Short mmCIF file of C-alpha atoms in Angstrom, two decimals:
data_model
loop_
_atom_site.label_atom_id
_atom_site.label_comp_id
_atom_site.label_asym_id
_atom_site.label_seq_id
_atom_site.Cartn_x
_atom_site.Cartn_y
_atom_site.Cartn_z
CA UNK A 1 28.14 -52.29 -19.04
CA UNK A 2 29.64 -55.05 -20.38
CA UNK A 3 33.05 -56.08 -18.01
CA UNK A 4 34.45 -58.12 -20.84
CA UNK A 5 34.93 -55.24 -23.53
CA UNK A 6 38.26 -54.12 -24.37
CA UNK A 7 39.06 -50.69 -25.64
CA UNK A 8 40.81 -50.82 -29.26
CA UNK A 9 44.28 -49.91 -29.80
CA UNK A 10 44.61 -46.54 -30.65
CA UNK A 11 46.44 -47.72 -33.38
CA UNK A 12 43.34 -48.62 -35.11
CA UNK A 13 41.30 -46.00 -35.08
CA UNK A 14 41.46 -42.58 -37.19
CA UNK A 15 40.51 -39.53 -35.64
CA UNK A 16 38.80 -36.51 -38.76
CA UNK A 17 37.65 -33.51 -37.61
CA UNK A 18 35.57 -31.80 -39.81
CA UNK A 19 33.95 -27.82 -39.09
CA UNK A 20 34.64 -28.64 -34.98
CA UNK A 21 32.92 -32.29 -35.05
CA UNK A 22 34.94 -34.94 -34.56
CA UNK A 23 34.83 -38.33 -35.88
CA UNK A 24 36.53 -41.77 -35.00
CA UNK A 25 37.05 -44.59 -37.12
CA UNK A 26 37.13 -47.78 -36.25
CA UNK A 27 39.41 -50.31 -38.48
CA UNK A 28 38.66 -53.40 -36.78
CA UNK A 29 35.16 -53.05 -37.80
CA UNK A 30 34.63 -50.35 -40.05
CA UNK A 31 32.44 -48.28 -37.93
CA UNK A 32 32.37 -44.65 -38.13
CA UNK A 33 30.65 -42.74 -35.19
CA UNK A 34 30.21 -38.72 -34.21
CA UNK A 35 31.71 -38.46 -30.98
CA UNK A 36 31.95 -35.10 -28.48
CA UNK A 37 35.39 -34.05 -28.91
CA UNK A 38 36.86 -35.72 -24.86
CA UNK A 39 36.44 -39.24 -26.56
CA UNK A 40 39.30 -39.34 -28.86
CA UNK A 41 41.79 -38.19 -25.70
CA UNK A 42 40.10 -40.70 -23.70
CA UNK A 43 40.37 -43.48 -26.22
CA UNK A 44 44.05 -42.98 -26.51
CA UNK A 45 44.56 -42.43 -23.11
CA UNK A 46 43.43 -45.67 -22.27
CA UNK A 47 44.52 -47.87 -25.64
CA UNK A 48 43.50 -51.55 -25.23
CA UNK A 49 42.93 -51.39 -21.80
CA UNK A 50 39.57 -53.20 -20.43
CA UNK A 51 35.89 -50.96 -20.40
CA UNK A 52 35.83 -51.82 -16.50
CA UNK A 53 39.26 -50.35 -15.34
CA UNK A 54 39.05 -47.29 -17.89
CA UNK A 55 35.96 -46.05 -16.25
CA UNK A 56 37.11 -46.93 -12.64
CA UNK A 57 40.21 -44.41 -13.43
CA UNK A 58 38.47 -42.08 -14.87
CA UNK A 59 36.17 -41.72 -11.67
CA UNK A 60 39.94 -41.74 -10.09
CA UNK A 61 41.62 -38.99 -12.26
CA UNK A 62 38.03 -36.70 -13.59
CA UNK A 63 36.30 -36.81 -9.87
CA UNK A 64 32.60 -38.65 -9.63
CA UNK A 65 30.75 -35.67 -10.92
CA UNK A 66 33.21 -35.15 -14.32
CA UNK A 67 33.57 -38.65 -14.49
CA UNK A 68 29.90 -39.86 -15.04
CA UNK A 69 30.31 -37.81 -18.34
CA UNK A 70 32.88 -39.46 -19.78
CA UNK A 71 32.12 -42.76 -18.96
CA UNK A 72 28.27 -42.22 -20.24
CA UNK A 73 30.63 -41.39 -23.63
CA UNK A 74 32.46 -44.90 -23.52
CA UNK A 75 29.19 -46.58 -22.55
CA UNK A 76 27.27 -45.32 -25.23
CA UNK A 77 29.79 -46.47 -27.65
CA UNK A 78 29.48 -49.53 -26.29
CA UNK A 79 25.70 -49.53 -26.89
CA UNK A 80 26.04 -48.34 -30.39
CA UNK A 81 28.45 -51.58 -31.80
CA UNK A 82 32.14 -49.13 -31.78
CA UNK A 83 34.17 -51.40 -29.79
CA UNK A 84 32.78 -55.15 -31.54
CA UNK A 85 35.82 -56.92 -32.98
CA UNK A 86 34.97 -59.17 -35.71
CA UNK A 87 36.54 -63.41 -34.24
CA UNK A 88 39.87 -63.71 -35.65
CA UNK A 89 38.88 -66.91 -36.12
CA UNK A 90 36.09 -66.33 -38.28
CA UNK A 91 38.70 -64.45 -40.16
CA UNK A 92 41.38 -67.07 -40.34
CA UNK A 93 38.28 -69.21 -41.51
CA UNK A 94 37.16 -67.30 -44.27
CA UNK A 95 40.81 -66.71 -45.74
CA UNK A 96 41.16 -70.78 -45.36
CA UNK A 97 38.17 -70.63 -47.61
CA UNK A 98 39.55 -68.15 -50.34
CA UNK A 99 42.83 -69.84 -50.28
CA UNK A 100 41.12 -73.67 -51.16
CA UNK A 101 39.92 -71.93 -54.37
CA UNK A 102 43.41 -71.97 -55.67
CA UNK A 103 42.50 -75.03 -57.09
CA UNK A 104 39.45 -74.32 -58.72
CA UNK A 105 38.18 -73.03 -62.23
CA UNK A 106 36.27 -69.93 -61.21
CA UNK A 107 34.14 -68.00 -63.44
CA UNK A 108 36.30 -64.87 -64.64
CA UNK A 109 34.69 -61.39 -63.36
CA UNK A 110 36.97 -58.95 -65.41
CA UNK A 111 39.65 -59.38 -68.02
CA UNK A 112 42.25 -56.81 -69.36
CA UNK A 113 43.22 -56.41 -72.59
CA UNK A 114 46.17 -55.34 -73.78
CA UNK A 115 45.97 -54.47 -77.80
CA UNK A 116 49.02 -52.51 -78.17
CA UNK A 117 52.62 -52.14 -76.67
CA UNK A 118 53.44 -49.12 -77.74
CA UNK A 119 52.81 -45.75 -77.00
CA UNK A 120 52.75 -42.25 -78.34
CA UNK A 121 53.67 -40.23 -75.46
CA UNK A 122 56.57 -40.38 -73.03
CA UNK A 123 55.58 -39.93 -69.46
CA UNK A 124 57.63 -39.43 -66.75
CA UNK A 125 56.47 -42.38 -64.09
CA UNK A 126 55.41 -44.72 -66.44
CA UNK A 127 55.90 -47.83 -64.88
CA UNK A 128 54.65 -49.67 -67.96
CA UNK A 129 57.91 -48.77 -69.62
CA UNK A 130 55.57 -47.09 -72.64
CA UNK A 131 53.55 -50.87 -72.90
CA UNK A 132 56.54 -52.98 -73.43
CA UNK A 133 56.58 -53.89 -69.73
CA UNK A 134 60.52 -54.23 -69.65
CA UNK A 135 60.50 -57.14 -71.67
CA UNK A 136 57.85 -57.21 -74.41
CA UNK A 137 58.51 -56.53 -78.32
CA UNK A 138 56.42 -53.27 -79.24
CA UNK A 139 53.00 -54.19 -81.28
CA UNK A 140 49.33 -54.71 -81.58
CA UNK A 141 46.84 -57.41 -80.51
CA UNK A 142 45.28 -58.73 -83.78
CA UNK A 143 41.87 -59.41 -84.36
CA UNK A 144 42.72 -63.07 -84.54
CA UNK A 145 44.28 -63.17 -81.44
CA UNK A 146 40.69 -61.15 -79.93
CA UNK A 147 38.75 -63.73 -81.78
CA UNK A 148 40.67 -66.54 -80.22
CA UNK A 149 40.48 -64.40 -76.86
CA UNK A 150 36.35 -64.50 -77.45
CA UNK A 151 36.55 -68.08 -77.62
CA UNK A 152 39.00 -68.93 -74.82
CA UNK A 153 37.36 -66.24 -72.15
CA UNK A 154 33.30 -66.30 -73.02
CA UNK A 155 33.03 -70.14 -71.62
CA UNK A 156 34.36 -69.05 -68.32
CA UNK A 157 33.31 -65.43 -68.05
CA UNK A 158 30.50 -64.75 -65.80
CA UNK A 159 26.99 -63.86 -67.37
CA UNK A 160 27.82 -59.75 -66.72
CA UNK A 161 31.88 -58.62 -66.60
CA UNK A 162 34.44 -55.86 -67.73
CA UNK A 163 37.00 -56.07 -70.60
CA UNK A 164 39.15 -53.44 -70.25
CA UNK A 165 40.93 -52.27 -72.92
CA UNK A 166 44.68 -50.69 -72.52
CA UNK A 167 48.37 -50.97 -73.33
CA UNK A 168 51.01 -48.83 -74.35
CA UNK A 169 48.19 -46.55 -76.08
CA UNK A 170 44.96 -48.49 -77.03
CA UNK A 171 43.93 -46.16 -80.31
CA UNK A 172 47.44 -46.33 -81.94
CA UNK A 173 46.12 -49.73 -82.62
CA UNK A 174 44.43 -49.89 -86.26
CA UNK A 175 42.53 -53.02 -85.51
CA UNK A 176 41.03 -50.94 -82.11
CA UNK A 177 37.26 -50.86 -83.62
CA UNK A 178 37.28 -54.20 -85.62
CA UNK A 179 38.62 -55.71 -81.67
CA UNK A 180 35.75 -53.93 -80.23
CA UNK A 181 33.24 -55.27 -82.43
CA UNK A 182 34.26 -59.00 -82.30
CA UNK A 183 33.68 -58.03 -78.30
CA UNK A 184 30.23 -56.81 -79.11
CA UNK A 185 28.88 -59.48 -81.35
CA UNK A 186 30.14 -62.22 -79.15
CA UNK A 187 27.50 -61.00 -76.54
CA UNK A 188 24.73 -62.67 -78.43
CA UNK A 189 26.06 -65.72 -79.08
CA UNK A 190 27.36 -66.61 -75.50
CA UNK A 191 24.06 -64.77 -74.09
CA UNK A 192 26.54 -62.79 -71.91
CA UNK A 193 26.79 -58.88 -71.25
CA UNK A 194 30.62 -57.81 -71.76
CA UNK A 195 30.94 -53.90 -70.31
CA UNK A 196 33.94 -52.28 -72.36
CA UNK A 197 36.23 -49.76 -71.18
CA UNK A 198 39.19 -48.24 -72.94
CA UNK A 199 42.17 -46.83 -71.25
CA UNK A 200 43.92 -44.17 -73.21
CA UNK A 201 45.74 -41.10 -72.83
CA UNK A 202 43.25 -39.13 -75.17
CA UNK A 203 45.38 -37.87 -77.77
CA UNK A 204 44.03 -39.77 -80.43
CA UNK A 205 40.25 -39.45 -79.58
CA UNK A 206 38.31 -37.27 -82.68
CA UNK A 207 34.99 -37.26 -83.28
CA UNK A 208 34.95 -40.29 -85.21
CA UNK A 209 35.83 -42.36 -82.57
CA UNK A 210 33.71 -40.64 -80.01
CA UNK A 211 30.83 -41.52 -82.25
CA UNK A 212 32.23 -45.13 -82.36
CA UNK A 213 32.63 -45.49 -78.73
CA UNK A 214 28.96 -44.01 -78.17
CA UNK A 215 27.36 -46.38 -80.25
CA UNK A 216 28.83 -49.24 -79.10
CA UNK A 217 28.43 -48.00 -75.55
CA UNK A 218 32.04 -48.14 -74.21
CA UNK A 219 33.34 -46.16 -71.02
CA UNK A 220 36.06 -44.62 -71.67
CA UNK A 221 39.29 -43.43 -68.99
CA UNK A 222 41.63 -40.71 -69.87
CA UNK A 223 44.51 -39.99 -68.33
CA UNK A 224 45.15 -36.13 -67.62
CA UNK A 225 47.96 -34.70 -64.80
CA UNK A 226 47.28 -31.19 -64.66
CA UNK A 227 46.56 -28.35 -66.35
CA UNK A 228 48.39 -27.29 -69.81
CA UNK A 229 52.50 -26.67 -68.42
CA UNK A 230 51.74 -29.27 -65.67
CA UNK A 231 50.62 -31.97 -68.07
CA UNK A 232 52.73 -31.38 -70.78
CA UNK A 233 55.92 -31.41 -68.09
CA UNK A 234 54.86 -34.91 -67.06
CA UNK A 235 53.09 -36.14 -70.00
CA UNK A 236 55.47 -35.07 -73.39
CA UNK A 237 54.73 -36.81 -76.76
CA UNK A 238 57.61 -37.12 -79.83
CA UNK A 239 60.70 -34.71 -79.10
CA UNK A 240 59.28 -33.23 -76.06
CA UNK A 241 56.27 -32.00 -77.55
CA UNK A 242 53.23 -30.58 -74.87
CA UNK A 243 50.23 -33.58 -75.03
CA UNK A 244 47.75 -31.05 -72.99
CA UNK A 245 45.46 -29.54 -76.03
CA UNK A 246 45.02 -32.82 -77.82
CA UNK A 247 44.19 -34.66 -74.61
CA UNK A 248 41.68 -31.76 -74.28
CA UNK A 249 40.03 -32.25 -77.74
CA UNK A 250 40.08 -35.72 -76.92
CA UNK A 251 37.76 -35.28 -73.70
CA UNK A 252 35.63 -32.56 -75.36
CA UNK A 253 35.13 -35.03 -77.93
CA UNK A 254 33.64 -37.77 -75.30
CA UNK A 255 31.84 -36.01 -73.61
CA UNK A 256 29.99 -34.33 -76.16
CA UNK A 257 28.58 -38.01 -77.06
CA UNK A 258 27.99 -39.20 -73.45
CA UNK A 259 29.32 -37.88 -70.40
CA UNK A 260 28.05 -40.41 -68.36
CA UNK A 261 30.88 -42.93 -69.55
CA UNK A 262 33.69 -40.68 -69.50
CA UNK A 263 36.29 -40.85 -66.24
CA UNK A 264 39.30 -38.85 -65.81
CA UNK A 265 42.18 -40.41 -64.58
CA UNK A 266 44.79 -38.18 -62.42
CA UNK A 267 48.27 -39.68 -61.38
CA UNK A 268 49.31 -37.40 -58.47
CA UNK A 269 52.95 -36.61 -57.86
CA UNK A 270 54.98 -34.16 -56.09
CA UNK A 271 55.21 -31.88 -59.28
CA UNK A 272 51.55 -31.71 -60.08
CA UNK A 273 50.08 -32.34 -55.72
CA UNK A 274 49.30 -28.35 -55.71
CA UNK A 275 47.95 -28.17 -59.28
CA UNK A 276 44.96 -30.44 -59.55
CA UNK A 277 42.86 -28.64 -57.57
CA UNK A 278 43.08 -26.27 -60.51
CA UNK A 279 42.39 -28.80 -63.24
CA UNK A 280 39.01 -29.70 -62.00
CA UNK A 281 38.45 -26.02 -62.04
CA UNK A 282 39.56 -25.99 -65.54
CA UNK A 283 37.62 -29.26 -66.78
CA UNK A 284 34.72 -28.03 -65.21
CA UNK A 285 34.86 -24.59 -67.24
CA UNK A 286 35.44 -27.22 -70.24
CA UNK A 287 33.01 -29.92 -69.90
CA UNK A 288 31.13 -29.36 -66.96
CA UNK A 289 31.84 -32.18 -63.80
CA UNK A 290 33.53 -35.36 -64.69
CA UNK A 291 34.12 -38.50 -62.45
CA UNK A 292 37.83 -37.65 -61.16
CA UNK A 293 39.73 -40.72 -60.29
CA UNK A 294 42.92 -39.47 -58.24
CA UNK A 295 45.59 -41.73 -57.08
CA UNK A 296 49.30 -41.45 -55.94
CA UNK A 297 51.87 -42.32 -58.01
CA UNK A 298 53.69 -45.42 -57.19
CA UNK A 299 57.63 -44.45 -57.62
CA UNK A 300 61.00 -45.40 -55.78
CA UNK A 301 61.07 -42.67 -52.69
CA UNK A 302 64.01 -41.00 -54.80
CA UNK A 303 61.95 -40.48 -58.16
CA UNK A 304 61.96 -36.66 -58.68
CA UNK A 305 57.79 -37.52 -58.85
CA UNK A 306 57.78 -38.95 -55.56
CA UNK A 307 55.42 -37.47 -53.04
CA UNK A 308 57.32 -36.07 -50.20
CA UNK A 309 55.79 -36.60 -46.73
CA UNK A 310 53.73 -33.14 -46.26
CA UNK A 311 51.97 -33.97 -49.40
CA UNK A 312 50.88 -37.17 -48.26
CA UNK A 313 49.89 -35.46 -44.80
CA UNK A 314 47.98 -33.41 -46.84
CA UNK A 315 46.42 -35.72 -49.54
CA UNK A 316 43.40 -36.54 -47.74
CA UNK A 317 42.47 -32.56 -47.34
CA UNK A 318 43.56 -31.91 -51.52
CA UNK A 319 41.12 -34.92 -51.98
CA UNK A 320 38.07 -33.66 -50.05
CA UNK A 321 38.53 -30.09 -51.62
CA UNK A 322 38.19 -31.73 -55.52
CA UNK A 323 34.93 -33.04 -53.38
CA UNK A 324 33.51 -30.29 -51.87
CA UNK A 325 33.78 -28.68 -55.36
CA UNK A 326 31.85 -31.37 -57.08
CA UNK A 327 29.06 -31.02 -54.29
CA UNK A 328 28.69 -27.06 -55.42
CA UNK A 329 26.79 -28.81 -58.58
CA UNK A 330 25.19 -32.55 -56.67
CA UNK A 331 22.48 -30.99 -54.82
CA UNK A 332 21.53 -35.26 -53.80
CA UNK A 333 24.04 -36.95 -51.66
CA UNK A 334 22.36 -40.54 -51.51
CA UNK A 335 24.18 -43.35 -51.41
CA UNK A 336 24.81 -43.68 -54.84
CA UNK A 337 26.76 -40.37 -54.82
CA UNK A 338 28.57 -41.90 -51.82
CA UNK A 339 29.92 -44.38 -54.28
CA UNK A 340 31.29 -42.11 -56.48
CA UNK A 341 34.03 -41.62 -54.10
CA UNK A 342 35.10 -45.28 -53.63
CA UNK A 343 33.67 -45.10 -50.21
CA UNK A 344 31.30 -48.24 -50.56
CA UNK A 345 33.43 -50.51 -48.37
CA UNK A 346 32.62 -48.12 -45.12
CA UNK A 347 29.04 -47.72 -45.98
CA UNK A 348 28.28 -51.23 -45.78
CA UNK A 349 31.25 -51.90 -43.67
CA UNK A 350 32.56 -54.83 -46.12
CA UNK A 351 35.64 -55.59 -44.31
CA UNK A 352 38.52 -56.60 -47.51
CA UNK A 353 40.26 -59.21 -45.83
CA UNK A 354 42.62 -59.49 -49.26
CA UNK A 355 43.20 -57.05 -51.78
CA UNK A 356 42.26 -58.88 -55.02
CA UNK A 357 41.08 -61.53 -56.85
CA UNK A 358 43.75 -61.61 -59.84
CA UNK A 359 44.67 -64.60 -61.31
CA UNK A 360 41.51 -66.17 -59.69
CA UNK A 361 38.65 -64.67 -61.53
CA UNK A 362 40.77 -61.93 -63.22
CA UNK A 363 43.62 -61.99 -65.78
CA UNK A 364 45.20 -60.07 -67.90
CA UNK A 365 45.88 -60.96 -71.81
CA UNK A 366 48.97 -59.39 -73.60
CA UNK A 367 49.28 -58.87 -77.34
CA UNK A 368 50.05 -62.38 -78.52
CA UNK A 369 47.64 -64.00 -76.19
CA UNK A 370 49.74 -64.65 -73.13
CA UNK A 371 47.94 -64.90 -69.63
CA UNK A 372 48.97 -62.73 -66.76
CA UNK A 373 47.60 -62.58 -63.05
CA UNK A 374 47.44 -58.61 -62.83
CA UNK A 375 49.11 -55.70 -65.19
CA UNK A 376 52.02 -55.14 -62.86
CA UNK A 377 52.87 -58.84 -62.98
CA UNK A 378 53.10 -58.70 -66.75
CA UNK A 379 56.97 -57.60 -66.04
CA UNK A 380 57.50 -60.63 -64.47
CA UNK A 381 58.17 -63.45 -67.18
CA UNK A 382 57.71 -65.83 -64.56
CA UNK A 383 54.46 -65.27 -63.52
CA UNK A 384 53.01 -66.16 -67.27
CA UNK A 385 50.01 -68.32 -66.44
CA UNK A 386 49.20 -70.04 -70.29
CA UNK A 387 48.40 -68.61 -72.99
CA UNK A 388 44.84 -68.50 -74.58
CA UNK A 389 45.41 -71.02 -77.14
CA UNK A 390 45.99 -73.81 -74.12
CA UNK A 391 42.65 -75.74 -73.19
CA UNK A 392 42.85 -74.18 -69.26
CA UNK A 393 45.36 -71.55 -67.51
CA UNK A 394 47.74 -72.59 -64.82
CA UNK A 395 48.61 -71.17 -61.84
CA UNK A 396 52.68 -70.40 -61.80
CA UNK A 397 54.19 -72.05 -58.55
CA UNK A 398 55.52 -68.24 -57.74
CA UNK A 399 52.28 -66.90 -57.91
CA UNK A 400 50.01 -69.60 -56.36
CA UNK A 401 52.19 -69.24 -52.96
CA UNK A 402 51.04 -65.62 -53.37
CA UNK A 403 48.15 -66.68 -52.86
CA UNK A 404 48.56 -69.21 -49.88
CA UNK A 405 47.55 -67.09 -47.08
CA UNK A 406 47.12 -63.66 -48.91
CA UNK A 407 44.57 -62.15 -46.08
CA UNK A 408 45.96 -59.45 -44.52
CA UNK A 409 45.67 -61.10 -41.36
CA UNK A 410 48.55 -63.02 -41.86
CA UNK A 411 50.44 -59.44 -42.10
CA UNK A 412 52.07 -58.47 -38.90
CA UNK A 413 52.84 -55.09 -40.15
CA UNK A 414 49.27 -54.34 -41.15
CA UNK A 415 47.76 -55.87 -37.69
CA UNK A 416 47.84 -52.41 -35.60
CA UNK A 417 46.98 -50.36 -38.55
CA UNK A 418 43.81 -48.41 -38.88
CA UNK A 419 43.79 -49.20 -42.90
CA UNK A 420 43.78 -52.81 -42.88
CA UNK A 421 40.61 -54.01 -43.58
CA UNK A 422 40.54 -50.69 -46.21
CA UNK A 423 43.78 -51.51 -48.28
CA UNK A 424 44.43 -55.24 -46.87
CA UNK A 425 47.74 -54.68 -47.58
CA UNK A 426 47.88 -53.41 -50.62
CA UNK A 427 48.19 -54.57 -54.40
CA UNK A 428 50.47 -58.05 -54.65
CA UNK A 429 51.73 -56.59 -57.88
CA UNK A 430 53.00 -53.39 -57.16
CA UNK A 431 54.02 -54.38 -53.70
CA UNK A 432 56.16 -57.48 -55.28
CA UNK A 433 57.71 -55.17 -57.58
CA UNK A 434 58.24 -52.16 -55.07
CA UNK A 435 59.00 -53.68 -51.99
CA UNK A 436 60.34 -57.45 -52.86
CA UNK A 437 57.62 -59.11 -51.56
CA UNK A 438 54.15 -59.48 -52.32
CA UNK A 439 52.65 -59.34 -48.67
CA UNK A 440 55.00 -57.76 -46.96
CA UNK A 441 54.55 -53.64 -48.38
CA UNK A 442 57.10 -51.31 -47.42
CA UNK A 443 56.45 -48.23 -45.28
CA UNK A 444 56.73 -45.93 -48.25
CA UNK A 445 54.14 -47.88 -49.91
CA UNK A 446 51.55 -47.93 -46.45
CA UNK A 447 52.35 -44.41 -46.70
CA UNK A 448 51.13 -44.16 -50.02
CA UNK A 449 48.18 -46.93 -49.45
CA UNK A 450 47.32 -44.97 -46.21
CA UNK A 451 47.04 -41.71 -48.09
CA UNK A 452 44.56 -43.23 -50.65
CA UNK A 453 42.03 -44.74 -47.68
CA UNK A 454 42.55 -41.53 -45.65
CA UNK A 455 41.30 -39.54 -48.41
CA UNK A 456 38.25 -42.03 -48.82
CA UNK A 457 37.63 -41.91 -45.07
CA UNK A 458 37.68 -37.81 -44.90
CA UNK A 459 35.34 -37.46 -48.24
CA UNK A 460 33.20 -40.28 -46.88
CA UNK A 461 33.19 -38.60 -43.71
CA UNK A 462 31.95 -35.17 -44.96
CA UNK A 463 29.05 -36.72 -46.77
CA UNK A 464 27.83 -38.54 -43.81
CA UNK A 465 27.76 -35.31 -41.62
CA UNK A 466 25.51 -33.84 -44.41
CA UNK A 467 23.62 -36.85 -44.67
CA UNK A 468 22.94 -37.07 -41.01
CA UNK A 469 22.45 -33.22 -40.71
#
């Protein structure tokens, strides 16, 4: 036994129990081990105390012959890697590293396109203000403006990255295909691979474009909040009118020319938390399974959308059910499947020591041409880096002391939390916007951010057991 090991902080581990197994986590190194049910009592019991005076008191408090059991538990633990704690130094290192390459002209992994600021339906937490983004005329991206976009971002894109296409409503666009296919035949002439994906609320999707978007081979995200009263509560078009049966068409339409790149996007909330459940039933009856993205809505704590706190308590359970559903038609749970659920971090325990890379080697173009770090920072005049007609894009001041020191181990309030190396704090954007601050999240949005990985680390969790049974 090694006399020199120190128990974590209870505060750092997360305890799932799943059919009578239980399960710790460990956030300070992202290791997940099957444990007899006495070690999570023992590990709280004795919270960041030293391996060598936890066993001596158990022999004190259990008697030798109890005892021997429970410390062959800690000890074997120890033997398997649960209680290694990555340097904080090597830490503090590596974010010294990300932080020098402020200065530097980095090839661009993703952009986001936004062709259109305005929008056809009138939900009811959209923090986009309906694409205008508080402070932006309404309109559409031109194809001179993508042209010039072409030429400004396929120098400095890497050889393989995403465009994303959103706004406001993508398709109310009428230069949408004629964008698309400036995207396209740029690929050949800069020898690069650009992977399209277009965000849209699926109203506007008929056949014709689902033919289009096949043939050009673009994924495509739809954005659906329940089933028919739910969604057309929280997702109304012109003078209150339901959105639910076009949105429908719109998916049918998709997936009858390529399932494979259609995703359905889910915005939970307190009104629809007990309802989605339901709408995979229904899509399923529709279009057989679909890749369900489900996230919490990001509101003030007083929006009437706002997830109360025995929704989030039970988010990570809602999650897993959606889950154990979809596994009813996956009869392989490989890795890859694993994936599916955003749970790729934990498998290869890559520990996110900062959320994001935006502004860095992601940006975000508006109508007109004008350069952005992230979406959410598109309200925020201020944080304009350039425009695509300059020769390079700045860094704003704002923004680039963002980015000083972004790890999350610079974030007292994340340092005892099981979900730091998960979340790392969180998005800048929506935490600058929510909260004030970009590193500094409040504790309705670590609520929210702890929901999210908790329902990662319970789905992740169930597919190990099977994996390992």
């Amino acid at each position: 036994m090694n006399d020199s090991i120190t128990l974590p902080k209870y505060s750092v581990l997360y305890h799932i129990t799943i059919d009578d197994q239980s399960i710790v986590f460990n956030g300070e190194n992202l290791f997940m081990v099957r444990v007899p049910q006495y070690i999570p009592l023992l590990l709280k019991t004795y919270s960041g105390q030293s391996l060598e005076s936890a066993c001596n008191d158990i022999n004190v408090t259990y008697g030798e012959e109890k005892g021997i059991i429970l410390i062959r538990g800690l000890q074997q633990l120890e033997k398997e890697g649960f209680f290694h704690v990555t340097n904080d130094q090597t830490i503090y290192e590596f974010d010294e590293k990300l932080s020098k390459t402020i200065e530097q002209e980095l090839l661009l992994a993703s952009a986001q396109l936004e062709v259109s600021s305005d929008c056809n339906l009138f939900c009811k937490y959209c923090y986009a203000e309906r694409g205008t983004f508080h402070h932006m005329p309404k309109g559409f991206m031109t194809p001179d403006v993508a042209r010039q976009f072409i030429q400004f971002y396929g120098p400095i894109a890497r050889k393989e990255t995403w465009i994303n296409i959103l706004g406001g409503e993508p398709l109310l666009n009428p230069h949408l295909k004629q964008i698309i296919r400036i995207i396209k035949e740029a690929e050949t002439s800069l020898q690069k691979q650009f992977y399209i994906q277009v965000t849209t609320n699926g109203t506007l999707l008929d056949k014709e474009w689902a033919i289009f978007l096949s043939e050009n081979n673009v994924k495509v995200c739809i954005s659906i909040d329940g089933t028919k009263q739910i969604h057309d509560q929280l997702r109304p078009g012109p003078r209150g009118k339901g959105s639910y049966e076009s949105v429908l068409n719109g998916l049918k339409n998709i997936a009858l020319y390529g399932k494979d790149r259609l995703a359905v996007r889910v915005t939970c909330g307190k009104t629809n938390f007990d309802n989605i459940q339901l709408l995979y039933e229904q899509l399923f009856s529709e279009v057989g399974d679909v890749q369900l993205d489900i996230s919490p809505v990001i509101v003030e704590p007083n929006n009437e959308m706002a997830l109360t706190d025995s929704q989030l308590m039970a988010y990570p359970d809602m999650i897993r059910s959606i889950q154990q559903k979809r596994y009813q038609y996956h009869e392989n749970q490989d890795k890859e499947w694993l994936d599916r659920f955003n749970a790729s971090d934990i498998l290869n325990r890559n520990m996110k020591v900062f959320h994001c890379s935006a502004g860095l080697n992601q940006i975000v173009v508006t109508i007109h041409g004008d350069i952005y770090p992230c979406v959410p920072f598109i309200k925020v005049k201020e944080m304009k880096m350039g425009s695509i007609y300059d020769e390079r894009m700045i860094l704003p001041e704002p923004f680039k002391n963002m980015l000083l020191k972004r790890g999350v181990i610079h974030r007292p309030q994340c340092k005892k939390c099981w979900a730091k190396y998960l979340c790392s704090g969180g998005c800048i954007g929506v935490n600058y916007l929510y909260a004030g601050h970009a590193h500094h999240p409040n504790e309705n949005l670590c609520k929210l951010y702890r929901a999210t990985e908790a329902g990662k680390l319970l789905c992740f969790a169930d597919s190990w057991l099977q994996l390992k049974s």
